[in-house]
PDB file of C-alpha atoms in Angstrom:
ATOM      1  CA  MET A   1       0.000   0.000   0.000  1.00 88.00           C
ATOM      2  CA  ARG A   2       1.235   3.474  -0.814  1.00 93.00           C
ATOM      3  CA  ARG A   3      -0.152   6.487   1.033  1.00 93.00           C
ATOM      4  CA  PHE A   4      -1.246   9.659  -0.635  1.00 94.00           C
ATOM      5  CA  ASP A   5       1.004  12.481   0.515  1.00 88.00           C
ATOM      6  CA  ALA A   6      -1.459  15.181   1.499  1.00 79.00           C
ATOM      7  CA  GLY A   7       1.202  17.678   2.508  1.00 78.00           C
ATOM      8  CA  GLY A   8       2.036  19.389  -0.762  1.00 80.00           C
ATOM      9  CA  GLU A   9       0.368  21.585  -3.307  1.00 83.00           C
ATOM     10  CA  SER A  10       0.746  18.943  -6.034  1.00 87.00           C
ATOM     11  CA  PHE A  11      -0.536  15.394  -5.804  1.00 92.00           C
ATOM     12  CA  ARG A  12       2.193  13.019  -4.595  1.00 94.00           C
ATOM     13  CA  TRP A  13       2.357   9.474  -3.237  1.00 95.00           C
ATOM     14  CA  ASP A  14       4.876   7.754  -0.971  1.00 91.00           C
ATOM     15  CA  ALA A  15       7.552   5.954  -2.965  1.00 88.00           C
ATOM     16  CA  VAL A  16       6.144   7.088  -6.315  1.00 92.00           C
ATOM     17  CA  PRO A  17       8.820   9.139  -8.121  1.00 90.00           C
ATOM     18  CA  VAL A  18       7.767  12.346  -9.865  1.00 92.00           C
ATOM     19  CA  LEU A  19       9.176  12.024 -13.374  1.00 89.00           C
ATOM     20  CA  ASP A  20       9.716  14.256 -16.344  1.00 81.00           C
ATOM     21  CA  TYR A  21       6.679  14.005 -18.553  1.00 83.00           C
ATOM     22  CA  LYS A  22       8.868  12.941 -21.494  1.00 76.00           C
ATOM     23  CA  SER A  23      12.534  12.437 -22.107  1.00 63.00           C
ATOM     24  CA  ASP A  24      12.108  13.338 -25.783  1.00 67.00           C
ATOM     25  CA  ALA A  25      13.140  16.976 -26.067  1.00 62.00           C
ATOM     26  CA  ALA A  26      11.663  17.186 -29.574  1.00 67.00           C
ATOM     27  CA  ALA A  27       8.102  16.736 -28.309  1.00 71.00           C
ATOM     28  CA  PRO A  28       6.695  20.117 -27.260  1.00 80.00           C
ATOM     29  CA  PHE A  29       5.045  20.244 -23.829  1.00 80.00           C
ATOM     30  CA  ARG A  30       5.019  22.572 -20.844  1.00 86.00           C
ATOM     31  CA  ASP A  31       4.805  22.287 -17.049  1.00 90.00           C
ATOM     32  CA  ILE A  32       3.682  18.700 -16.718  1.00 91.00           C
ATOM     33  CA  THR A  33       4.853  15.819 -14.540  1.00 93.00           C
ATOM     34  CA  ARG A  34       4.237  12.074 -14.677  1.00 94.00           C
ATOM     35  CA  GLN A  35       3.854   9.541 -11.857  1.00 96.00           C
ATOM     36  CA  THR A  36       3.387   5.846 -12.554  1.00 97.00           C
ATOM     37  CA  LEU A  37       0.914   4.615  -9.947  1.00 97.00           C
ATOM     38  CA  PHE A  38       0.537   1.012 -11.140  1.00 98.00           C
ATOM     39  CA  LYS A  39       2.812  -0.868 -13.542  1.00 98.00           C
ATOM     40  CA  ARG A  40       3.308  -4.547 -12.837  1.00 97.00           C
ATOM     41  CA  ASP A  41       4.505  -7.589 -14.751  1.00 98.00           C
ATOM     42  CA  ASP A  42       1.274  -9.397 -13.830  1.00 98.00           C
ATOM     43  CA  MET A  43      -1.044  -6.670 -15.202  1.00 98.00           C
ATOM     44  CA  GLN A  44      -1.748  -5.760 -18.814  1.00 98.00           C
ATOM     45  CA  GLY A  45      -2.810  -2.207 -17.993  1.00 98.00           C
ATOM     46  CA  GLU A  46      -0.859   0.665 -16.464  1.00 98.00           C
ATOM     47  CA  LEU A  47      -2.206   3.600 -14.488  1.00 98.00           C
ATOM     48  CA  ARG A  48      -0.333   6.907 -14.559  1.00 98.00           C
ATOM     49  CA  TYR A  49      -1.062  10.296 -12.978  1.00 97.00           C
ATOM     50  CA  PHE A  50      -0.212  13.436 -14.936  1.00 97.00           C
ATOM     51  CA  GLU A  51      -0.276  16.877 -13.430  1.00 96.00           C
ATOM     52  CA  VAL A  52      -0.272  19.916 -15.667  1.00 96.00           C
ATOM     53  CA  ALA A  53       0.487  23.191 -13.888  1.00 94.00           C
ATOM     54  CA  ALA A  54      -1.684  26.246 -14.601  1.00 94.00           C
ATOM     55  CA  GLY A  55      -1.010  27.352 -18.166  1.00 93.00           C
ATOM     56  CA  GLY A  56       0.790  24.123 -19.090  1.00 94.00           C
ATOM     57  CA  HIS A  57      -0.035  21.417 -21.600  1.00 95.00           C
ATOM     58  CA  SER A  58       0.804  17.913 -22.785  1.00 96.00           C
ATOM     59  CA  THR A  59       2.236  17.132 -26.220  1.00 95.00           C
ATOM     60  CA  LEU A  60      -0.082  17.255 -29.232  1.00 97.00           C
ATOM     61  CA  GLU A  61       0.254  13.710 -30.575  1.00 97.00           C
ATOM     62  CA  ARG A  62      -1.440  10.516 -31.703  1.00 98.00           C
ATOM     63  CA  HIS A  63      -0.734   6.775 -31.587  1.00 98.00           C
ATOM     64  CA  GLU A  64      -2.336   3.380 -32.062  1.00 98.00           C
ATOM     65  CA  HIS A  65      -3.017   2.805 -28.381  1.00 98.00           C
ATOM     66  CA  THR A  66      -6.054   4.130 -26.542  1.00 98.00           C
ATOM     67  CA  HIS A  67      -6.032   6.486 -23.561  1.00 98.00           C
ATOM     68  CA  ALA A  68      -8.650   6.144 -20.816  1.00 98.00           C
ATOM     69  CA  VAL A  69      -8.563   9.341 -18.765  1.00 98.00           C
ATOM     70  CA  LEU A  70     -10.247  10.274 -15.476  1.00 98.00           C
ATOM     71  CA  VAL A  71      -9.664  13.824 -14.240  1.00 98.00           C
ATOM     72  CA  LEU A  72      -8.696  13.831 -10.565  1.00 97.00           C
ATOM     73  CA  ARG A  73      -8.551  17.547  -9.899  1.00 96.00           C
ATOM     74  CA  GLY A  74      -8.425  21.014 -11.336  1.00 96.00           C
ATOM     75  CA  LEU A  75      -9.708  22.512 -14.538  1.00 97.00           C
ATOM     76  CA  GLY A  76      -8.727  22.565 -18.161  1.00 97.00           C
ATOM     77  CA  ALA A  77      -9.604  21.437 -21.631  1.00 98.00           C
ATOM     78  CA  CYS A  78      -8.693  18.656 -23.983  1.00 98.00           C
ATOM     79  CA  LEU A  79      -8.560  18.231 -27.722  1.00 98.00           C
ATOM     80  CA  VAL A  80      -9.710  14.820 -28.976  1.00 98.00           C
ATOM     81  CA  GLY A  81      -9.697  14.619 -32.758  1.00 97.00           C
ATOM     82  CA  THR A  82     -11.259  17.918 -33.767  1.00 96.00           C
ATOM     83  CA  ALA A  83     -13.397  18.383 -30.632  1.00 97.00           C
ATOM     84  CA  VAL A  84     -12.446  20.592 -27.687  1.00 97.00           C
ATOM     85  CA  HIS A  85     -13.947  19.686 -24.302  1.00 97.00           C
ATOM     86  CA  ARG A  86     -13.804  21.677 -21.077  1.00 97.00           C
ATOM     87  CA  ILE A  87     -12.967  19.218 -18.303  1.00 97.00           C
ATOM     88  CA  GLY A  88     -13.035  19.162 -14.525  1.00 97.00           C
ATOM     89  CA  ALA A  89     -12.827  16.732 -11.638  1.00 96.00           C
ATOM     90  CA  TYR A  90     -13.959  13.161 -12.348  1.00 97.00           C
ATOM     91  CA  ASP A  91     -14.845  13.741 -16.010  1.00 97.00           C
ATOM     92  CA  LEU A  92     -13.995  10.769 -18.249  1.00 98.00           C
ATOM     93  CA  VAL A  93     -12.239  11.106 -21.611  1.00 98.00           C
ATOM     94  CA  THR A  94     -11.506   8.348 -24.109  1.00 98.00           C
ATOM     95  CA  VAL A  95      -8.836   9.025 -26.732  1.00 98.00           C
ATOM     96  CA  PRO A  96      -9.369   6.402 -29.459  1.00 98.00           C
ATOM     97  CA  PRO A  97      -6.562   5.010 -31.647  1.00 98.00           C
ATOM     98  CA  ARG A  98      -4.826   7.378 -34.134  1.00 98.00           C
ATOM     99  CA  THR A  99      -6.608  10.459 -32.774  1.00 98.00           C
ATOM    100  CA  TRP A 100      -4.786  13.775 -32.274  1.00 98.00           C
ATOM    101  CA  HIS A 101      -5.061  14.835 -28.649  1.00 98.00           C
ATOM    102  CA  GLN A 102      -3.711  17.322 -26.135  1.00 98.00           C
ATOM    103  CA  PHE A 103      -4.530  18.245 -22.514  1.00 98.00           C
ATOM    104  CA  ARG A 104      -4.265  21.830 -21.256  1.00 97.00           C
ATOM    105  CA  ALA A 105      -4.655  23.222 -17.727  1.00 97.00           C
ATOM    106  CA  ALA A 106      -6.640  26.403 -17.185  1.00 97.00           C
ATOM    107  CA  ALA A 107      -4.650  29.640 -16.862  1.00 95.00           C
ATOM    108  CA  ASN A 108      -5.283  29.782 -13.118  1.00 95.00           C
ATOM    109  CA  ALA A 109      -5.657  26.125 -12.054  1.00 95.00           C
ATOM    110  CA  PRO A 110      -3.708  22.893 -12.434  1.00 96.00           C
ATOM    111  CA  LEU A 111      -5.136  19.874 -14.211  1.00 97.00           C
ATOM    112  CA  GLY A 112      -4.439  16.456 -12.693  1.00 97.00           C
ATOM    113  CA  PHE A 113      -5.622  13.322 -14.415  1.00 98.00           C
ATOM    114  CA  LEU A 114      -5.285   9.556 -14.352  1.00 98.00           C
ATOM    115  CA  CYS A 115      -4.538   7.835 -17.639  1.00 98.00           C
ATOM    116  CA  MET A 116      -4.928   4.084 -18.137  1.00 98.00           C
ATOM    117  CA  VAL A 117      -3.018   2.547 -21.059  1.00 98.00           C
ATOM    118  CA  ASP A 118      -1.977  -0.908 -22.176  1.00 98.00           C
ATOM    119  CA  ALA A 119       1.499  -1.827 -20.958  1.00 98.00           C
ATOM    120  CA  ALA A 120       2.333  -2.956 -24.519  1.00 97.00           C
ATOM    121  CA  ARG A 121       1.865   0.119 -26.684  1.00 98.00           C
ATOM    122  CA  ASP A 122       3.324   2.037 -29.614  1.00 97.00           C
ATOM    123  CA  ARG A 123       5.230   5.309 -29.535  1.00 96.00           C
ATOM    124  CA  PRO A 124       3.455   8.613 -30.198  1.00 96.00           C
ATOM    125  CA  GLU A 125       3.616  10.436 -33.510  1.00 96.00           C
ATOM    126  CA  LEU A 126       3.867  14.243 -33.747  1.00 96.00           C
ATOM    127  CA  PRO A 127       1.883  16.242 -36.314  1.00 96.00           C
ATOM    128  CA  ASP A 128       3.784  17.393 -39.407  1.00 96.00           C
ATOM    129  CA  ALA A 129       3.182  20.868 -40.854  1.00 96.00           C
ATOM    130  CA  ARG A 130       0.306  19.653 -42.988  1.00 97.00           C
ATOM    131  CA  ALA A 131      -1.520  17.915 -40.130  1.00 97.00           C
ATOM    132  CA  LEU A 132      -1.029  20.985 -37.950  1.00 96.00           C
ATOM    133  CA  GLN A 133      -2.407  23.237 -40.690  1.00 97.00           C
ATOM    134  CA  THR A 134      -5.492  21.031 -41.015  1.00 97.00           C
ATOM    135  CA  LEU A 135      -6.109  21.200 -37.258  1.00 97.00           C
ATOM    136  CA  GLN A 136      -5.549  24.955 -37.168  1.00 96.00           C
ATOM    137  CA  SER A 137      -8.079  25.501 -39.948  1.00 97.00           C
ATOM    138  CA  ILE A 138     -10.781  24.690 -37.377  1.00 97.00           C
ATOM    139  CA  PRO A 139     -11.386  27.863 -35.303  1.00 97.00           C
ATOM    140  CA  ASP A 140     -12.111  26.092 -31.970  1.00 96.00           C
ATOM    141  CA  VAL A 141      -9.051  23.909 -32.381  1.00 97.00           C
ATOM    142  CA  ALA A 142      -6.856  26.847 -33.382  1.00 97.00           C
ATOM    143  CA  ALA A 143      -7.955  28.753 -30.269  1.00 97.00           C
ATOM    144  CA  PHE A 144      -7.263  25.705 -28.090  1.00 97.00           C
ATOM    145  CA  LEU A 145      -3.800  25.159 -29.576  1.00 96.00           C
ATOM    146  CA  ALA A 146      -3.003  28.853 -29.073  1.00 94.00           C
ATOM    147  CA  GLY A 147      -3.788  28.411 -25.374  1.00 93.00           C
ATOM    148  CA  ASP A 148      -6.980  30.422 -25.475  1.00 89.00           C
ATOM    149  CA  MET A 149      -8.914  28.796 -22.617  1.00 77.00           C
ATOM    150  CA  SER A 150     -11.677  31.386 -22.400  1.00 67.00           C
TER     151      SER A 150
ATOM    152  CA  MET B   1     -16.399  12.106 -23.163  1.00 88.00           C
ATOM    153  CA  ARG B   2     -18.648  11.400 -20.207  1.00 93.00           C
ATOM    154  CA  ARG B   3     -19.324  14.054 -17.606  1.00 93.00           C
ATOM    155  CA  PHE B   4     -19.180  13.494 -13.900  1.00 94.00           C
ATOM    156  CA  ASP B   5     -22.650  14.007 -12.456  1.00 88.00           C
ATOM    157  CA  ALA B   6     -22.017  16.296  -9.513  1.00 79.00           C
ATOM    158  CA  GLY B   7     -25.642  16.448  -8.472  1.00 78.00           C
ATOM    159  CA  GLY B   8     -26.016  13.418  -6.238  1.00 79.00           C
ATOM    160  CA  GLU B   9     -24.695  12.168  -2.954  1.00 83.00           C
ATOM    161  CA  SER B  10     -23.012   9.193  -4.617  1.00 87.00           C
ATOM    162  CA  PHE B  11     -20.496   9.422  -7.453  1.00 92.00           C
ATOM    163  CA  ARG B  12     -22.217   9.016 -10.844  1.00 94.00           C
ATOM    164  CA  TRP B  13     -21.314   9.634 -14.469  1.00 95.00           C
ATOM    165  CA  ASP B  14     -23.457  10.355 -17.522  1.00 90.00           C
ATOM    166  CA  ALA B  15     -24.343   7.180 -19.398  1.00 88.00           C
ATOM    167  CA  VAL B  16     -22.516   4.931 -16.921  1.00 92.00           C
ATOM    168  CA  PRO B  17     -25.053   2.512 -15.409  1.00 90.00           C
ATOM    169  CA  VAL B  18     -24.929   1.841 -11.673  1.00 92.00           C
ATOM    170  CA  LEU B  19     -24.840  -1.936 -11.379  1.00 88.00           C
ATOM    171  CA  ASP B  20     -25.256  -4.498  -8.676  1.00 81.00           C
ATOM    172  CA  TYR B  21     -21.856  -5.252  -7.229  1.00 83.00           C
ATOM    173  CA  LYS B  22     -22.325  -8.961  -8.012  1.00 76.00           C
ATOM    174  CA  SER B  23     -25.005 -11.108  -9.496  1.00 63.00           C
ATOM    175  CA  ASP B  24     -23.842 -14.105  -7.458  1.00 67.00           C
ATOM    176  CA  ALA B  25     -26.148 -14.254  -4.453  1.00 62.00           C
ATOM    177  CA  ALA B  26     -23.831 -16.750  -2.733  1.00 67.00           C
ATOM    178  CA  ALA B  27     -21.038 -14.185  -2.337  1.00 71.00           C
ATOM    179  CA  PRO B  28     -21.598 -12.165   0.849  1.00 79.00           C
ATOM    180  CA  PHE B  29     -21.369  -8.383   0.472  1.00 80.00           C
ATOM    181  CA  ARG B  30     -23.293  -5.347   1.696  1.00 85.00           C
ATOM    182  CA  ASP B  31     -24.219  -1.899   0.378  1.00 90.00           C
ATOM    183  CA  ILE B  32     -21.882  -1.661  -2.582  1.00 91.00           C
ATOM    184  CA  THR B  33     -22.369  -0.616  -6.205  1.00 93.00           C
ATOM    185  CA  ARG B  34     -20.232  -1.036  -9.330  1.00 94.00           C
ATOM    186  CA  GLN B  35     -19.779   1.293 -12.315  1.00 96.00           C
ATOM    187  CA  THR B  36     -17.604   0.321 -15.264  1.00 97.00           C
ATOM    188  CA  LEU B  37     -15.837   3.514 -16.337  1.00 97.00           C
ATOM    189  CA  PHE B  38     -13.623   2.078 -19.088  1.00 98.00           C
ATOM    190  CA  LYS B  39     -13.994  -1.308 -20.796  1.00 98.00           C
ATOM    191  CA  ARG B  40     -13.095  -1.425 -24.480  1.00 97.00           C
ATOM    192  CA  ASP B  41     -12.211  -4.080 -27.023  1.00 98.00           C
ATOM    193  CA  ASP B  42      -9.010  -2.173 -27.862  1.00 98.00           C
ATOM    194  CA  MET B  43      -7.752  -2.043 -24.253  1.00 98.00           C
ATOM    195  CA  GLN B  44      -6.360  -4.853 -22.130  1.00 98.00           C
ATOM    196  CA  GLY B  45      -7.218  -3.171 -18.836  1.00 98.00           C
ATOM    197  CA  GLU B  46     -10.556  -2.179 -17.347  1.00 98.00           C
ATOM    198  CA  LEU B  47     -11.293   0.590 -14.863  1.00 98.00           C
ATOM    199  CA  ARG B  48     -14.236   0.241 -12.498  1.00 98.00           C
ATOM    200  CA  TYR B  49     -15.553   2.443  -9.690  1.00 97.00           C
ATOM    201  CA  PHE B  50     -16.943   0.803  -6.576  1.00 97.00           C
ATOM    202  CA  GLU B  51     -18.823   2.681  -3.921  1.00 96.00           C
ATOM    203  CA  VAL B  52     -19.369   1.115  -0.525  1.00 96.00           C
ATOM    204  CA  ALA B  53     -21.963   2.866   1.623  1.00 94.00           C
ATOM    205  CA  ALA B  54     -21.169   3.578   5.290  1.00 94.00           C
ATOM    206  CA  GLY B  55     -21.031   0.273   7.143  1.00 93.00           C
ATOM    207  CA  GLY B  56     -20.903  -1.756   3.929  1.00 94.00           C
ATOM    208  CA  HIS B  57     -18.263  -4.088   2.532  1.00 95.00           C
ATOM    209  CA  SER B  58     -17.118  -6.014  -0.530  1.00 96.00           C
ATOM    210  CA  THR B  59     -16.890  -9.789  -0.661  1.00 95.00           C
ATOM    211  CA  LEU B  60     -13.989 -11.491   1.096  1.00 97.00           C
ATOM    212  CA  GLU B  61     -12.350 -13.367  -1.796  1.00 97.00           C
ATOM    213  CA  ARG B  62      -9.195 -14.151  -3.756  1.00 98.00           C
ATOM    214  CA  HIS B  63      -8.266 -14.879  -7.372  1.00 98.00           C
ATOM    215  CA  GLU B  64      -5.329 -15.140  -9.766  1.00 98.00           C
ATOM    216  CA  HIS B  65      -5.725 -11.650 -11.164  1.00 98.00           C
ATOM    217  CA  THR B  66      -4.309  -8.538  -9.530  1.00 98.00           C
ATOM    218  CA  HIS B  67      -6.282  -5.525  -8.317  1.00 98.00           C
ATOM    219  CA  ALA B  68      -4.819  -2.012  -8.602  1.00 98.00           C
ATOM    220  CA  VAL B  69      -6.906   0.248  -6.367  1.00 98.00           C
ATOM    221  CA  LEU B  70      -6.942   4.043  -5.964  1.00 98.00           C
ATOM    222  CA  VAL B  71      -9.326   5.418  -3.346  1.00 98.00           C
ATOM    223  CA  LEU B  72     -11.354   8.316  -4.751  1.00 97.00           C
ATOM    224  CA  ARG B  73     -13.250   9.391  -1.666  1.00 96.00           C
ATOM    225  CA  GLY B  74     -14.347   8.577   1.829  1.00 96.00           C
ATOM    226  CA  LEU B  75     -12.834   6.454   4.555  1.00 97.00           C
ATOM    227  CA  GLY B  76     -12.503   2.802   5.347  1.00 97.00           C
ATOM    228  CA  ALA B  77     -10.145  -0.101   5.675  1.00 98.00           C
ATOM    229  CA  CYS B  78      -8.996  -3.010   3.592  1.00 98.00           C
ATOM    230  CA  LEU B  79      -7.704  -6.472   4.281  1.00 98.00           C
ATOM    231  CA  VAL B  80      -4.899  -7.599   1.969  1.00 98.00           C
ATOM    232  CA  GLY B  81      -3.582 -11.022   2.913  1.00 97.00           C
ATOM    233  CA  THR B  82      -3.292 -10.811   6.692  1.00 96.00           C
ATOM    234  CA  ALA B  83      -2.715  -7.031   6.867  1.00 97.00           C
ATOM    235  CA  VAL B  84      -5.409  -4.470   7.662  1.00 97.00           C
ATOM    236  CA  HIS B  85      -4.852  -0.932   6.307  1.00 97.00           C
ATOM    237  CA  ARG B  86      -6.867   2.208   7.094  1.00 97.00           C
ATOM    238  CA  ILE B  87      -7.464   3.957   3.784  1.00 97.00           C
ATOM    239  CA  GLY B  88      -8.615   7.370   2.617  1.00 97.00           C
ATOM    240  CA  ALA B  89      -8.717   9.516  -0.494  1.00 96.00           C
ATOM    241  CA  TYR B  90      -6.030   8.811  -3.116  1.00 97.00           C
ATOM    242  CA  ASP B  91      -4.308   5.996  -1.204  1.00 97.00           C
ATOM    243  CA  LEU B  92      -3.074   3.191  -3.476  1.00 98.00           C
ATOM    244  CA  VAL B  93      -3.599  -0.511  -2.734  1.00 98.00           C
ATOM    245  CA  THR B  94      -2.252  -3.454  -4.708  1.00 98.00           C
ATOM    246  CA  VAL B  95      -3.943  -6.818  -4.174  1.00 98.00           C
ATOM    247  CA  PRO B  96      -1.493  -9.433  -5.534  1.00 98.00           C
ATOM    248  CA  PRO B  97      -2.586 -12.766  -7.038  1.00 98.00           C
ATOM    249  CA  ARG B  98      -4.241 -15.355  -4.744  1.00 98.00           C
ATOM    250  CA  THR B  99      -4.461 -12.953  -1.807  1.00 98.00           C
ATOM    251  CA  TRP B 100      -7.537 -12.772   0.418  1.00 98.00           C
ATOM    252  CA  HIS B 101      -8.952  -9.243   0.369  1.00 98.00           C
ATOM    253  CA  GLN B 102     -11.951  -7.203   1.423  1.00 98.00           C
ATOM    254  CA  PHE B 103     -12.829  -3.485   1.426  1.00 98.00           C
ATOM    255  CA  ARG B 104     -14.980  -1.936   4.179  1.00 97.00           C
ATOM    256  CA  ALA B 105     -16.361   1.582   4.488  1.00 97.00           C
ATOM    257  CA  ALA B 106     -16.186   3.365   7.820  1.00 97.00           C
ATOM    258  CA  ALA B 107     -19.330   3.301   9.984  1.00 95.00           C
ATOM    259  CA  ASN B 108     -20.088   6.953   9.198  1.00 95.00           C
ATOM    260  CA  ALA B 109     -18.584   7.519   5.715  1.00 95.00           C
ATOM    261  CA  PRO B 110     -18.771   5.886   2.309  1.00 96.00           C
ATOM    262  CA  LEU B 111     -15.708   4.446   0.602  1.00 97.00           C
ATOM    263  CA  GLY B 112     -15.376   5.016  -3.142  1.00 97.00           C
ATOM    264  CA  PHE B 113     -12.484   3.498  -5.058  1.00 98.00           C
ATOM    265  CA  LEU B 114     -11.226   2.865  -8.567  1.00 98.00           C
ATOM    266  CA  CYS B 115     -10.061  -0.653  -9.375  1.00 98.00           C
ATOM    267  CA  MET B 116      -7.989  -1.485 -12.462  1.00 98.00           C
ATOM    268  CA  VAL B 117      -8.022  -5.125 -13.575  1.00 98.00           C
ATOM    269  CA  ASP B 118      -7.091  -7.068 -16.687  1.00 98.00           C
ATOM    270  CA  ALA B 119     -10.045  -7.548 -19.009  1.00 98.00           C
ATOM    271  CA  ALA B 120      -9.133 -11.258 -19.227  1.00 97.00           C
ATOM    272  CA  ARG B 121      -9.312 -12.534 -15.663  1.00 98.00           C
ATOM    273  CA  ASP B 122     -10.384 -15.502 -13.555  1.00 97.00           C
ATOM    274  CA  ARG B 123     -13.378 -15.743 -11.264  1.00 96.00           C
ATOM    275  CA  PRO B 124     -13.048 -15.112  -7.517  1.00 96.00           C
ATOM    276  CA  GLU B 125     -12.866 -17.886  -4.945  1.00 96.00           C
ATOM    277  CA  LEU B 126     -14.605 -17.624  -1.550  1.00 96.00           C
ATOM    278  CA  PRO B 127     -12.915 -18.825   1.653  1.00 96.00           C
ATOM    279  CA  ASP B 128     -13.992 -22.214   2.996  1.00 96.00           C
ATOM    280  CA  ALA B 129     -14.492 -22.743   6.739  1.00 96.00           C
ATOM    281  CA  ARG B 130     -10.841 -23.648   7.247  1.00 97.00           C
ATOM    282  CA  ALA B 131      -9.497 -20.572   5.407  1.00 97.00           C
ATOM    283  CA  LEU B 132     -11.894 -18.361   7.362  1.00 96.00           C
ATOM    284  CA  GLN B 133     -10.782 -19.918  10.641  1.00 97.00           C
ATOM    285  CA  THR B 134      -7.143 -19.240   9.765  1.00 97.00           C
ATOM    286  CA  LEU B 135      -7.907 -15.589   9.011  1.00 97.00           C
ATOM    287  CA  GLN B 136      -9.980 -15.197  12.163  1.00 96.00           C
ATOM    288  CA  SER B 137      -7.157 -16.556  14.293  1.00 97.00           C
ATOM    289  CA  ILE B 138      -5.362 -13.231  13.693  1.00 97.00           C
ATOM    290  CA  PRO B 139      -6.854 -10.649  16.117  1.00 97.00           C
ATOM    291  CA  ASP B 140      -6.587  -7.631  13.757  1.00 96.00           C
ATOM    292  CA  VAL B 141      -8.137  -9.595  10.927  1.00 97.00           C
ATOM    293  CA  ALA B 142     -10.892 -10.990  13.149  1.00 97.00           C
ATOM    294  CA  ALA B 143     -11.791  -7.457  14.274  1.00 97.00           C
ATOM    295  CA  PHE B 144     -11.807  -6.221  10.650  1.00 97.00           C
ATOM    296  CA  LEU B 145     -14.017  -9.093   9.495  1.00 96.00           C
ATOM    297  CA  ALA B 146     -16.409  -8.440  12.384  1.00 94.00           C
ATOM    298  CA  GLY B 147     -16.771  -4.859  11.139  1.00 93.00           C
ATOM    299  CA  ASP B 148     -14.883  -3.307  14.022  1.00 89.00           C
ATOM    300  CA  MET B 149     -13.473  -0.183  12.326  1.00 77.00           C
ATOM    301  CA  SER B 150     -12.301   1.533  15.487  1.00 67.00           C
TER     302      SER B 150
END
């Protein structure tokens, strides 16, 4: 059993290291940490906790594997495909295979969320200029990607 | 995306049915519901939410598959093997294979927890009289099983 560490401003657990979100410097992201809560040889799923600080965001990417997300705290928005959703505590988000997605915290609040994935999964793909242009041609998506959380 | 339904006293989500904890009437349990938050053909893990009302409990059982539990709200205790742990919001509990386990809410508070499991998993086994006697020979475990949450 691992206790939740209620002392800090961010969510932390005993004996769960707070990791860089990604080691790949080429993938753009900002102010986000990763904690692996459950990853075991005898389980096919993994459960991670991501915390995006106010104003931060995850990488815009897609991959074959599915994300199953449950927001634990805070406020923000997510892009899934071409849809932008405002999200808050306990909302559920499914990111299906090969779907562009990004999570952003509100300007004045963090966004903490659980993400279940398969342990065996592919690596993410970043959008090329053409894919980015297609996404940015949609006004709601362009506003989201520009960090306009109003 | 499915919204958290913040209106009620219990945790609920849009379009997520609240199910009986078990359909097997032979498995003893009390005041507990089950909601499947994520279960998809393209994922190898499942995420469920269980809510135990004050004074209620899950079935005492064991199985080959592992449970990965994150408490979402409330207070209670769990038995894992021969250890009893007090648990509260965001604590993490791993139930390893073939380990007797039970979750109990406090007398005056519900206990709501997420449980990740493999989609492909075996059925639970209930303790026979001998296994129960062995567990009850341990004072802390006997008190837990009797519902003494003090």
